[in-house]
mmCIF file of C-alpha atoms in Angstrom:
data_model
loop_
_atom_site.group_PDB
_atom_site.id
_atom_site.type_symbol
_atom_site.label_atom_id
_atom_site.label_comp_id
_atom_site.label_asym_id
_atom_site.label_seq_id
_atom_site.Cartn_x
_atom_site.Cartn_y
_atom_site.Cartn_z
ATOM 1 C CA MET N 1 27.675 23.673 26.777
ATOM 2 C CA VAL N 2 24.762 25.863 27.750
ATOM 3 C CA GLY N 3 21.373 24.557 28.825
ATOM 4 C CA LEU N 4 18.266 26.434 27.727
ATOM 5 C CA ASN N 5 15.905 27.727 30.392
ATOM 6 C CA SER N 6 12.801 26.476 28.589
ATOM 7 C CA GLY N 7 12.183 22.780 28.585
ATOM 8 C CA ARG N 8 10.269 21.877 25.427
ATOM 9 C CA ARG N 9 11.237 22.549 21.819
ATOM 10 C CA GLY N 10 7.729 23.742 21.090
ATOM 11 C CA ASP N 11 8.092 26.616 23.559
ATOM 12 C CA TYR N 12 10.473 28.351 21.151
ATOM 13 C CA SER N 13 8.386 28.319 18.001
ATOM 14 C CA THR N 14 5.035 29.629 19.133
ATOM 15 C CA THR N 15 3.389 32.616 17.520
ATOM 16 C CA PRO N 16 4.238 35.047 20.393
ATOM 17 C CA LEU N 17 7.959 34.345 19.948
ATOM 18 C CA VAL N 18 7.735 34.951 16.202
ATOM 19 C CA SER N 19 5.913 38.194 16.950
ATOM 20 C CA GLU N 20 8.683 39.188 19.383
ATOM 21 C CA ALA N 21 11.335 38.483 16.758
ATOM 22 C CA MET N 22 9.460 40.438 14.097
ATOM 23 C CA GLY N 23 8.960 43.275 16.561
ATOM 24 C CA PHE N 24 12.674 43.377 17.367
ATOM 25 C CA VAL N 25 13.637 43.492 13.657
ATOM 26 C CA ALA N 26 11.140 46.252 12.937
ATOM 27 C CA SER N 27 12.251 48.263 15.981
ATOM 28 C CA PHE N 28 15.950 47.887 15.123
ATOM 29 C CA GLU N 29 15.366 49.056 11.531
ATOM 30 C CA ARG N 30 13.332 51.987 12.735
ATOM 31 C CA ASP N 31 16.031 53.126 15.159
ATOM 32 C CA PHE N 32 19.208 52.264 13.240
ATOM 33 C CA GLY N 33 18.335 51.783 9.575
ATOM 34 C CA ARG N 34 18.342 48.834 7.213
ATOM 35 C CA LEU N 35 22.121 48.471 6.923
ATOM 36 C CA ARG N 36 22.522 45.856 9.633
ATOM 37 C CA PRO N 37 22.936 42.127 10.209
ATOM 38 C CA ASN N 38 20.014 40.311 8.650
ATOM 39 C CA PHE N 39 18.356 39.216 11.892
ATOM 40 C CA VAL N 40 15.878 36.409 11.182
ATOM 41 C CA ALA N 41 12.315 37.184 12.229
ATOM 42 C CA GLU N 42 11.756 33.900 14.066
ATOM 43 C CA GLY N 43 12.243 32.305 17.463
ATOM 44 C CA PHE N 44 15.706 31.435 18.760
ATOM 45 C CA MET N 45 15.326 27.682 18.309
ATOM 46 C CA ASP N 46 14.098 28.123 14.742
ATOM 47 C CA ALA N 47 17.097 30.355 14.043
ATOM 48 C CA LEU N 48 19.375 27.738 15.611
ATOM 49 C CA GLN N 49 17.847 25.061 13.404
ATOM 50 C CA ARG N 50 18.281 27.316 10.373
ATOM 51 C CA SER N 51 22.002 27.741 11.160
ATOM 52 C CA ARG N 52 22.376 23.981 11.500
ATOM 53 C CA SER N 53 20.666 23.307 8.147
ATOM 54 C CA GLU N 54 22.827 25.997 6.442
ATOM 55 C CA PHE N 55 26.029 24.713 8.152
ATOM 56 C CA LYS N 56 26.713 28.079 9.743
ATOM 57 C CA LEU N 57 27.246 29.357 13.258
ATOM 58 C CA LEU N 58 24.557 31.428 14.932
ATOM 59 C CA PHE N 59 25.451 35.030 15.769
ATOM 60 C CA VAL N 60 23.368 36.196 18.747
ATOM 61 C CA TYR N 61 22.810 39.792 19.727
ATOM 62 C CA LEU N 62 20.999 40.584 22.996
ATOM 63 C CA HIS N 63 19.658 44.108 22.852
ATOM 64 C CA SER N 64 19.439 46.128 26.058
ATOM 65 C CA PRO N 65 17.581 49.312 25.044
ATOM 66 C CA ASP N 66 18.230 51.093 28.376
ATOM 67 C CA HIS N 67 22.011 50.542 28.442
ATOM 68 C CA PRO N 68 23.925 53.759 27.668
ATOM 69 C CA ASP N 69 26.357 52.052 25.296
ATOM 70 C CA THR N 70 23.614 50.413 23.198
ATOM 71 C CA PRO N 71 22.804 53.234 20.728
ATOM 72 C CA VAL N 72 26.429 53.886 19.788
ATOM 73 C CA PHE N 73 27.225 50.154 19.538
ATOM 74 C CA CYS N 74 24.262 49.497 17.267
ATOM 75 C CA ASP N 75 24.828 52.573 15.101
ATOM 76 C CA ARG N 76 28.613 52.436 14.715
ATOM 77 C CA THR N 77 29.442 48.763 15.192
ATOM 78 C CA LEU N 78 26.546 46.460 14.311
ATOM 79 C CA CYS N 79 25.471 48.691 11.433
ATOM 80 C CA ASN N 80 28.986 49.038 10.141
ATOM 81 C CA GLU N 81 28.931 48.008 6.508
ATOM 82 C CA ALA N 82 31.941 45.687 6.703
ATOM 83 C CA LEU N 83 30.800 43.957 9.913
ATOM 84 C CA ALA N 84 27.205 43.592 8.722
ATOM 85 C CA ALA N 85 28.388 42.086 5.416
ATOM 86 C CA PHE N 86 30.793 39.734 7.261
ATOM 87 C CA ILE N 87 28.038 38.510 9.590
ATOM 88 C CA ASN N 88 25.523 38.116 6.765
ATOM 89 C CA ASP N 89 28.010 36.135 4.653
ATOM 90 C CA ASN N 90 29.176 33.774 7.357
ATOM 91 C CA PHE N 91 26.498 33.507 10.054
ATOM 92 C CA VAL N 92 22.815 33.239 10.683
ATOM 93 C CA ALA N 93 21.981 36.261 12.842
ATOM 94 C CA TRP N 94 19.387 36.373 15.604
ATOM 95 C CA GLY N 95 18.588 39.239 17.899
ATOM 96 C CA GLY N 96 16.276 39.757 20.802
ATOM 97 C CA SER N 97 15.494 42.416 23.349
ATOM 98 C CA VAL N 98 16.172 41.545 26.964
ATOM 99 C CA LYS N 99 12.856 43.235 27.746
ATOM 100 C CA ALA N 100 11.026 40.583 25.719
ATOM 101 C CA SER N 101 10.454 37.099 27.101
ATOM 102 C CA GLU N 102 12.747 35.156 24.792
ATOM 103 C CA GLY N 103 15.547 37.737 24.899
ATOM 104 C CA PHE N 104 15.347 37.712 28.677
ATOM 105 C CA LYS N 105 15.499 33.895 28.779
ATOM 106 C CA MET N 106 18.495 33.840 26.446
ATOM 107 C CA SER N 107 20.323 36.456 28.531
ATOM 108 C CA ASN N 108 19.915 34.146 31.532
ATOM 109 C CA SER N 109 20.923 31.050 29.579
ATOM 110 C CA LEU N 110 24.039 32.737 28.172
ATOM 111 C CA LYS N 111 24.732 34.446 31.528
ATOM 112 C CA ALA N 112 25.009 37.883 29.944
ATOM 113 C CA SER N 113 26.559 40.152 32.604
ATOM 114 C CA ARG N 114 27.697 43.103 30.529
ATOM 115 C CA PHE N 115 26.139 44.919 27.576
ATOM 116 C CA PRO N 116 26.328 45.301 24.641
ATOM 117 C CA PHE N 117 26.329 41.511 24.463
ATOM 118 C CA CYS N 118 26.965 39.288 21.467
ATOM 119 C CA ALA N 119 27.683 35.591 21.285
ATOM 120 C CA VAL N 120 28.442 32.851 18.778
ATOM 121 C CA VAL N 121 26.720 29.499 19.391
ATOM 122 C CA MET N 122 26.028 26.287 17.579
ATOM 123 C CA ALA N 123 23.483 23.538 18.122
ATOM 124 C CA ALA N 124 24.411 20.636 20.368
ATOM 125 C CA THR N 125 22.062 17.934 21.671
ATOM 126 C CA ASN N 126 19.318 17.499 24.267
ATOM 127 C CA GLN N 127 18.151 21.122 24.214
ATOM 128 C CA ARG N 128 21.709 22.368 24.750
ATOM 129 C CA ILE N 129 23.870 24.690 22.725
ATOM 130 C CA ALA N 130 27.630 25.072 22.450
ATOM 131 C CA LEU N 131 28.701 28.575 23.414
ATOM 132 C CA LEU N 132 31.721 29.259 21.228
ATOM 133 C CA GLN N 133 32.318 32.911 21.997
ATOM 134 C CA GLN N 134 30.983 35.747 24.154
ATOM 135 C CA ILE N 135 31.570 39.347 23.149
ATOM 136 C CA GLU N 136 30.718 41.707 26.000
ATOM 137 C CA GLY N 137 30.959 45.445 26.239
ATOM 138 C CA PRO N 138 31.659 48.026 23.556
ATOM 139 C CA LYS N 139 33.802 46.798 20.701
ATOM 140 C CA SER N 140 34.837 48.264 17.373
ATOM 141 C CA PRO N 141 33.755 46.629 14.097
ATOM 142 C CA GLU N 142 37.342 45.555 13.459
ATOM 143 C CA GLU N 143 37.625 43.885 16.870
ATOM 144 C CA ILE N 144 34.408 41.938 16.368
ATOM 145 C CA ILE N 145 35.411 40.894 12.837
ATOM 146 C CA ASN N 146 38.735 39.606 14.176
ATOM 147 C CA ILE N 147 36.984 37.685 16.948
ATOM 148 C CA LEU N 148 34.412 36.221 14.568
ATOM 149 C CA GLN N 149 37.115 35.318 12.040
ATOM 150 C CA ARG N 150 39.009 33.409 14.720
ATOM 151 C CA VAL N 151 35.836 31.581 15.801
ATOM 152 C CA LEU N 152 35.157 30.616 12.176
ATOM 153 C CA GLU N 153 38.671 29.261 11.774
ATOM 154 C CA GLU N 154 38.429 27.279 14.995
ATOM 155 C CA SER N 155 35.029 25.880 14.034
ATOM 156 C CA ALA N 156 35.746 25.292 10.360
ATOM 157 C CA SER N 157 36.552 21.609 10.812
ATOM 158 C CA VAL N 158 33.314 21.055 12.759
ATOM 159 C CA LEU N 159 31.226 22.801 10.118
ATOM 160 C CA VAL N 160 32.962 20.959 7.298
ATOM 161 C CA SER N 161 32.480 17.675 9.108
ATOM 162 C CA ALA N 162 28.807 18.491 9.671
ATOM 163 C CA ARG N 163 28.414 19.389 5.991
ATOM 164 C CA LEU N 164 30.136 16.193 4.913
ATOM 165 C CA ASP N 165 28.033 14.141 7.323
ATOM 166 C CA ALA N 166 24.878 15.770 6.002
ATOM 167 C CA GLU N 167 25.958 15.198 2.409
ATOM 168 C CA GLU N 168 26.748 11.585 3.259
ATOM 169 C CA ARG N 169 23.322 11.202 4.867
ATOM 170 C CA ARG N 170 21.687 12.770 1.830
ATOM 171 C CA ASN N 171 23.687 10.541 -0.488
ATOM 172 C CA ASN N 172 22.843 7.490 1.595
ATOM 173 C CA MET N 173 19.209 8.506 1.670
ATOM 174 C CA ARG N 174 19.206 9.103 -2.077
ATOM 175 C CA LEU N 175 20.942 5.766 -2.603
ATOM 176 C CA ARG N 176 18.375 4.038 -0.400
ATOM 177 C CA GLU N 177 15.575 5.793 -2.246
ATOM 178 C CA GLU N 178 17.090 4.738 -5.576
ATOM 179 C CA GLN N 179 17.539 1.195 -4.293
ATOM 180 C CA ASP N 180 14.010 1.195 -2.923
ATOM 181 C CA ALA N 181 12.709 2.553 -6.224
ATOM 182 C CA ALA N 182 14.682 -0.076 -8.153
ATOM 183 C CA TYR N 183 13.428 -2.776 -5.800
ATOM 184 C CA ARG N 184 9.847 -1.559 -6.150
ATOM 185 C CA ALA N 185 10.223 -1.411 -9.929
ATOM 186 C CA ALA N 186 11.695 -4.923 -9.999
ATOM 187 C CA LEU N 187 8.997 -6.145 -7.634
ATOM 188 C CA GLU N 188 6.267 -4.545 -9.737
ATOM 189 C CA ALA N 189 7.812 -6.048 -12.878
ATOM 190 C CA ASP N 190 7.950 -9.471 -11.210
ATOM 191 C CA GLN N 191 4.369 -9.078 -10.019
ATOM 192 C CA ALA N 192 3.305 -7.985 -13.494
ATOM 193 C CA ARG N 193 5.050 -10.979 -15.061
ATOM 194 C CA GLU N 194 3.545 -13.310 -12.467
ATOM 195 C CA ARG N 195 0.122 -11.755 -13.018
ATOM 196 C CA GLN N 196 0.568 -12.113 -16.787
ATOM 197 C CA ARG N 197 1.702 -15.720 -16.328
ATOM 198 C CA ARG N 198 -1.323 -16.493 -14.158
ATOM 199 C CA GLU N 199 -3.650 -14.755 -16.593
ATOM 200 C CA GLU N 200 -2.101 -16.685 -19.500
ATOM 201 C CA GLN N 201 -2.370 -19.919 -17.543
ATOM 202 C CA GLU N 202 -5.970 -19.156 -16.634
ATOM 203 C CA ARG N 203 -6.697 -18.285 -20.272
ATOM 204 C CA LEU N 204 -5.155 -21.547 -21.454
ATOM 205 C CA GLU N 205 -7.070 -23.445 -18.792
ATOM 206 C CA ARG N 206 -10.300 -21.723 -19.832
ATOM 207 C CA GLU N 207 -9.617 -22.435 -23.492
ATOM 208 C CA GLY N 208 -8.693 -26.023 -22.663
ATOM 209 C CA ALA N 209 -11.829 -26.435 -20.574
ATOM 210 C CA GLU N 210 -13.925 -24.851 -23.336
ATOM 211 C CA ALA N 211 -12.311 -27.068 -25.969
ATOM 212 C CA GLU N 212 -12.875 -30.118 -23.761
ATOM 213 C CA ARG N 213 -16.479 -29.065 -23.221
ATOM 214 C CA LYS N 214 -17.044 -28.651 -26.960
ATOM 215 C CA ARG N 215 -15.273 -31.939 -27.670
ATOM 216 C CA LYS N 216 -17.444 -33.667 -25.081
ATOM 217 C CA GLU N 217 -20.560 -32.037 -26.489
ATOM 218 C CA GLU N 218 -19.615 -33.081 -30.033
ATOM 219 C CA GLU N 219 -18.784 -36.584 -28.842
ATOM 220 C CA ASP N 220 -22.060 -36.753 -26.937
ATOM 221 C CA ALA N 221 -23.889 -35.426 -30.003
ATOM 222 C CA ARG N 222 -22.241 -38.028 -32.246
ATOM 223 C CA GLU N 223 -23.009 -40.785 -29.769
ATOM 224 C CA ARG N 224 -26.553 -39.520 -29.432
ATOM 225 C CA ALA N 225 -26.924 -39.346 -33.225
ATOM 226 C CA VAL N 226 -25.523 -42.836 -33.614
ATOM 227 C CA ARG N 227 -27.751 -44.090 -30.822
ATOM 228 C CA GLU N 228 -30.816 -42.351 -32.213
ATOM 229 C CA ALA N 229 -30.034 -43.616 -35.715
ATOM 230 C CA ALA N 230 -29.572 -47.116 -34.341
ATOM 231 C CA GLU N 231 -32.758 -46.808 -32.336
ATOM 232 C CA LYS N 232 -34.576 -45.453 -35.363
ATOM 233 C CA GLU N 233 -33.194 -48.200 -37.560
ATOM 234 C CA ALA N 234 -34.110 -50.787 -34.971
ATOM 235 C CA ALA N 235 -37.595 -49.359 -34.713
ATOM 236 C CA LEU N 236 -37.960 -49.346 -38.500
ATOM 237 C CA SER N 237 -36.576 -52.845 -38.739
ATOM 238 C CA LYS N 238 -38.999 -53.974 -36.091
ATOM 239 C CA LEU N 239 -41.846 -52.168 -37.847
ATOM 240 C CA ARG N 240 -40.900 -53.736 -41.190
ATOM 241 C CA GLN N 241 -40.844 -57.139 -39.547
ATOM 242 C CA GLU N 242 -44.220 -56.474 -37.974
ATOM 243 C CA LYS N 243 -45.635 -55.383 -41.309
ATOM 244 C CA ALA N 244 -44.142 -58.419 -43.050
ATOM 245 C CA LEU N 245 -45.692 -60.654 -40.420
ATOM 246 C CA SER N 246 -49.013 -58.844 -40.740
ATOM 247 C CA LEU N 247 -49.139 -59.758 -44.434
ATOM 248 C CA GLY N 248 -49.181 -63.449 -43.650
ATOM 249 C CA ALA N 249 -48.116 -66.091 -46.092
ATOM 250 C CA GLU N 250 -48.295 -65.282 -49.805
ATOM 251 C CA PRO N 251 -51.395 -67.005 -51.253
ATOM 252 C CA GLU N 252 -51.281 -69.435 -54.152
ATOM 253 C CA LYS N 253 -52.661 -68.398 -57.509
ATOM 254 C CA GLY N 254 -56.425 -68.484 -57.745
ATOM 255 C CA THR N 255 -59.491 -66.631 -58.903
ATOM 256 C CA ASP N 256 -59.669 -64.630 -55.686
ATOM 257 C CA VAL N 257 -55.955 -63.798 -55.690
ATOM 258 C CA THR N 258 -54.598 -60.567 -57.159
ATOM 259 C CA GLN N 259 -51.153 -60.349 -58.726
ATOM 260 C CA VAL N 260 -49.501 -56.994 -57.905
ATOM 261 C CA LEU N 261 -46.305 -55.647 -59.494
ATOM 262 C CA VAL N 262 -44.597 -52.630 -57.895
ATOM 263 C CA ARG N 263 -42.014 -50.601 -59.756
ATOM 264 C CA PHE N 264 -39.541 -48.414 -57.776
ATOM 265 C CA PRO N 265 -37.919 -45.153 -58.910
ATOM 266 C CA THR N 266 -34.635 -47.008 -59.328
ATOM 267 C CA GLY N 267 -36.237 -49.262 -61.949
ATOM 268 C CA GLU N 268 -36.319 -52.230 -59.607
ATOM 269 C CA ARG N 269 -39.525 -54.303 -59.607
ATOM 270 C CA LYS N 270 -41.105 -56.334 -56.851
ATOM 271 C CA GLY N 271 -44.155 -58.533 -57.133
ATOM 272 C CA ARG N 272 -46.455 -60.463 -54.804
ATOM 273 C CA ARG N 273 -49.844 -62.097 -54.691
ATOM 274 C CA PHE N 274 -52.570 -60.844 -52.375
ATOM 275 C CA HIS N 275 -56.100 -61.934 -51.631
ATOM 276 C CA SER N 276 -58.469 -59.732 -53.555
ATOM 277 C CA THR N 277 -60.067 -58.776 -50.256
ATOM 278 C CA ALA N 278 -56.760 -57.374 -48.966
ATOM 279 C CA THR N 279 -56.769 -53.581 -48.552
ATOM 280 C CA ILE N 280 -54.630 -50.932 -50.185
ATOM 281 C CA GLN N 281 -52.958 -50.610 -46.759
ATOM 282 C CA CYS N 282 -51.627 -54.125 -47.272
ATOM 283 C CA LEU N 283 -49.828 -52.928 -50.410
ATOM 284 C CA TYR N 284 -48.168 -50.145 -48.410
ATOM 285 C CA ASP N 285 -47.254 -52.610 -45.675
ATOM 286 C CA TYR N 286 -45.670 -54.823 -48.310
ATOM 287 C CA VAL N 287 -43.589 -51.955 -49.767
ATOM 288 C CA ASP N 288 -42.598 -50.829 -46.268
ATOM 289 C CA SER N 289 -41.513 -54.359 -45.329
ATOM 290 C CA LEU N 290 -39.040 -54.365 -48.207
ATOM 291 C CA GLY N 291 -37.071 -51.542 -46.553
ATOM 292 C CA CYS N 292 -36.358 -49.814 -49.843
ATOM 293 C CA LEU N 293 -38.044 -46.533 -48.960
ATOM 294 C CA GLU N 294 -38.657 -44.298 -45.986
ATOM 295 C CA MET N 295 -42.141 -44.834 -44.690
ATOM 296 C CA ASN N 296 -44.714 -42.136 -45.436
ATOM 297 C CA SER N 297 -42.397 -40.624 -48.081
ATOM 298 C CA TYR N 298 -44.192 -42.050 -51.089
ATOM 299 C CA CYS N 299 -47.509 -43.040 -52.546
ATOM 300 C CA LEU N 300 -48.627 -45.827 -54.907
ATOM 301 C CA VAL N 301 -49.912 -44.761 -58.315
ATOM 302 C CA SER N 302 -51.361 -46.596 -61.322
ATOM 303 C CA ASN N 303 -51.344 -45.495 -64.968
ATOM 304 C CA PHE N 304 -54.088 -45.624 -67.603
ATOM 305 C CA PRO N 305 -55.964 -44.030 -66.009
ATOM 306 C CA ARG N 306 -53.694 -42.402 -63.490
ATOM 307 C CA THR N 307 -54.921 -43.152 -60.026
ATOM 308 C CA VAL N 308 -53.248 -42.190 -56.758
ATOM 309 C CA TYR N 309 -53.946 -44.541 -53.914
ATOM 310 C CA GLY N 310 -53.599 -42.112 -51.108
ATOM 311 C CA PRO N 311 -54.678 -42.144 -47.457
ATOM 312 C CA GLU N 312 -58.340 -41.888 -48.354
ATOM 313 C CA LYS N 313 -58.225 -45.256 -50.164
ATOM 314 C CA LEU N 314 -56.184 -47.275 -47.697
ATOM 315 C CA SER N 315 -59.239 -49.151 -46.377
ATOM 316 C CA LEU N 316 -60.523 -50.187 -49.848
ATOM 317 C CA SER N 317 -59.934 -53.734 -50.988
ATOM 318 C CA LEU N 318 -57.964 -54.502 -54.076
ATOM 319 C CA LYS N 319 -61.115 -55.687 -55.777
ATOM 320 C CA GLU N 320 -63.038 -52.551 -54.804
ATOM 321 C CA SER N 321 -60.159 -50.444 -56.097
ATOM 322 C CA GLY N 322 -60.248 -52.126 -59.515
ATOM 323 C CA LEU N 323 -56.847 -53.704 -59.067
ATOM 324 C CA HIS N 324 -58.074 -57.308 -59.296
ATOM 325 C CA PRO N 325 -57.063 -59.712 -60.842
ATOM 326 C CA GLN N 326 -53.738 -57.982 -61.507
ATOM 327 C CA ALA N 327 -52.283 -54.543 -61.096
ATOM 328 C CA SER N 328 -49.158 -52.719 -62.020
ATOM 329 C CA LEU N 329 -48.278 -49.852 -59.662
ATOM 330 C CA PHE N 330 -45.289 -47.563 -59.390
ATOM 331 C CA VAL N 331 -43.881 -45.708 -56.447
ATOM 332 C CA GLU N 332 -44.082 -41.935 -56.626
ATOM 333 C CA LEU N 333 -41.957 -40.115 -54.080
ATOM 334 C CA ASN N 334 -43.580 -37.268 -52.203
ATOM 335 C CA SER N 335 -42.043 -33.906 -52.929
#
């Protein structure tokens, strides 16, 4: 296990470190061409995280530009087509110059004592890395491939286990997400059904309340109509009684008594004697007291000649109206 010189994770992903990494890649291409390991243009910790997410080991190259063996090592070994392809296929590659801040820190962390210097590391925990292999001093492409192949074989079980663990975590996460989605869907369906049930219940309650209100209104209207009809009938009955009482007793036959016959539209006839001094209003009171007609819905009329005894003649006496000693009148309903 190797501890990193810098304390915080954020120290490795700042813009200056990315600029250093980009500068190293550009400088390496300029000096040795594009046929090389595909060094990532990002800080060491970001490269380490990339290797973890891709389930690969991290190949580290610390570049010492002033070391006499560096040019030949870069040109003939690192840029060897077979080695570059092997590294690119199996590793995430990161490089840094020991003259730059991050390359210098990593040379201290990895305790690089001889150049050219390469290493194979993998992420551990608590800002520590597992140093799997150091490759120091000049080496041929074949030697480095053999070393890297051995490291891959020794680490294969760890990488496979990490991949399986990650797949299991992804599967568990997907399963939880599916379960959560199914739970949310079921919950939403239950809530929708409950909301629909409440709305239906509220609708039925509203309709029931409205029906009860209408029923009560209709019942109240019927009761009011019955009561008003009864009150009206009572009032009319009372008025008929009052009018009958106002007529007084029917007089006996005599010279000053007028015999009046009233014919109704139904053909029915009613007759009574009145004092000749009684008014036309008394005739109406008599007809009203019989209860055969609605008051004020008719008028009394005589034939030969036709005479209507309307409101203007109510105060005339029977004698003054020419109805004495006897008169035959009929009831004419008002239209």
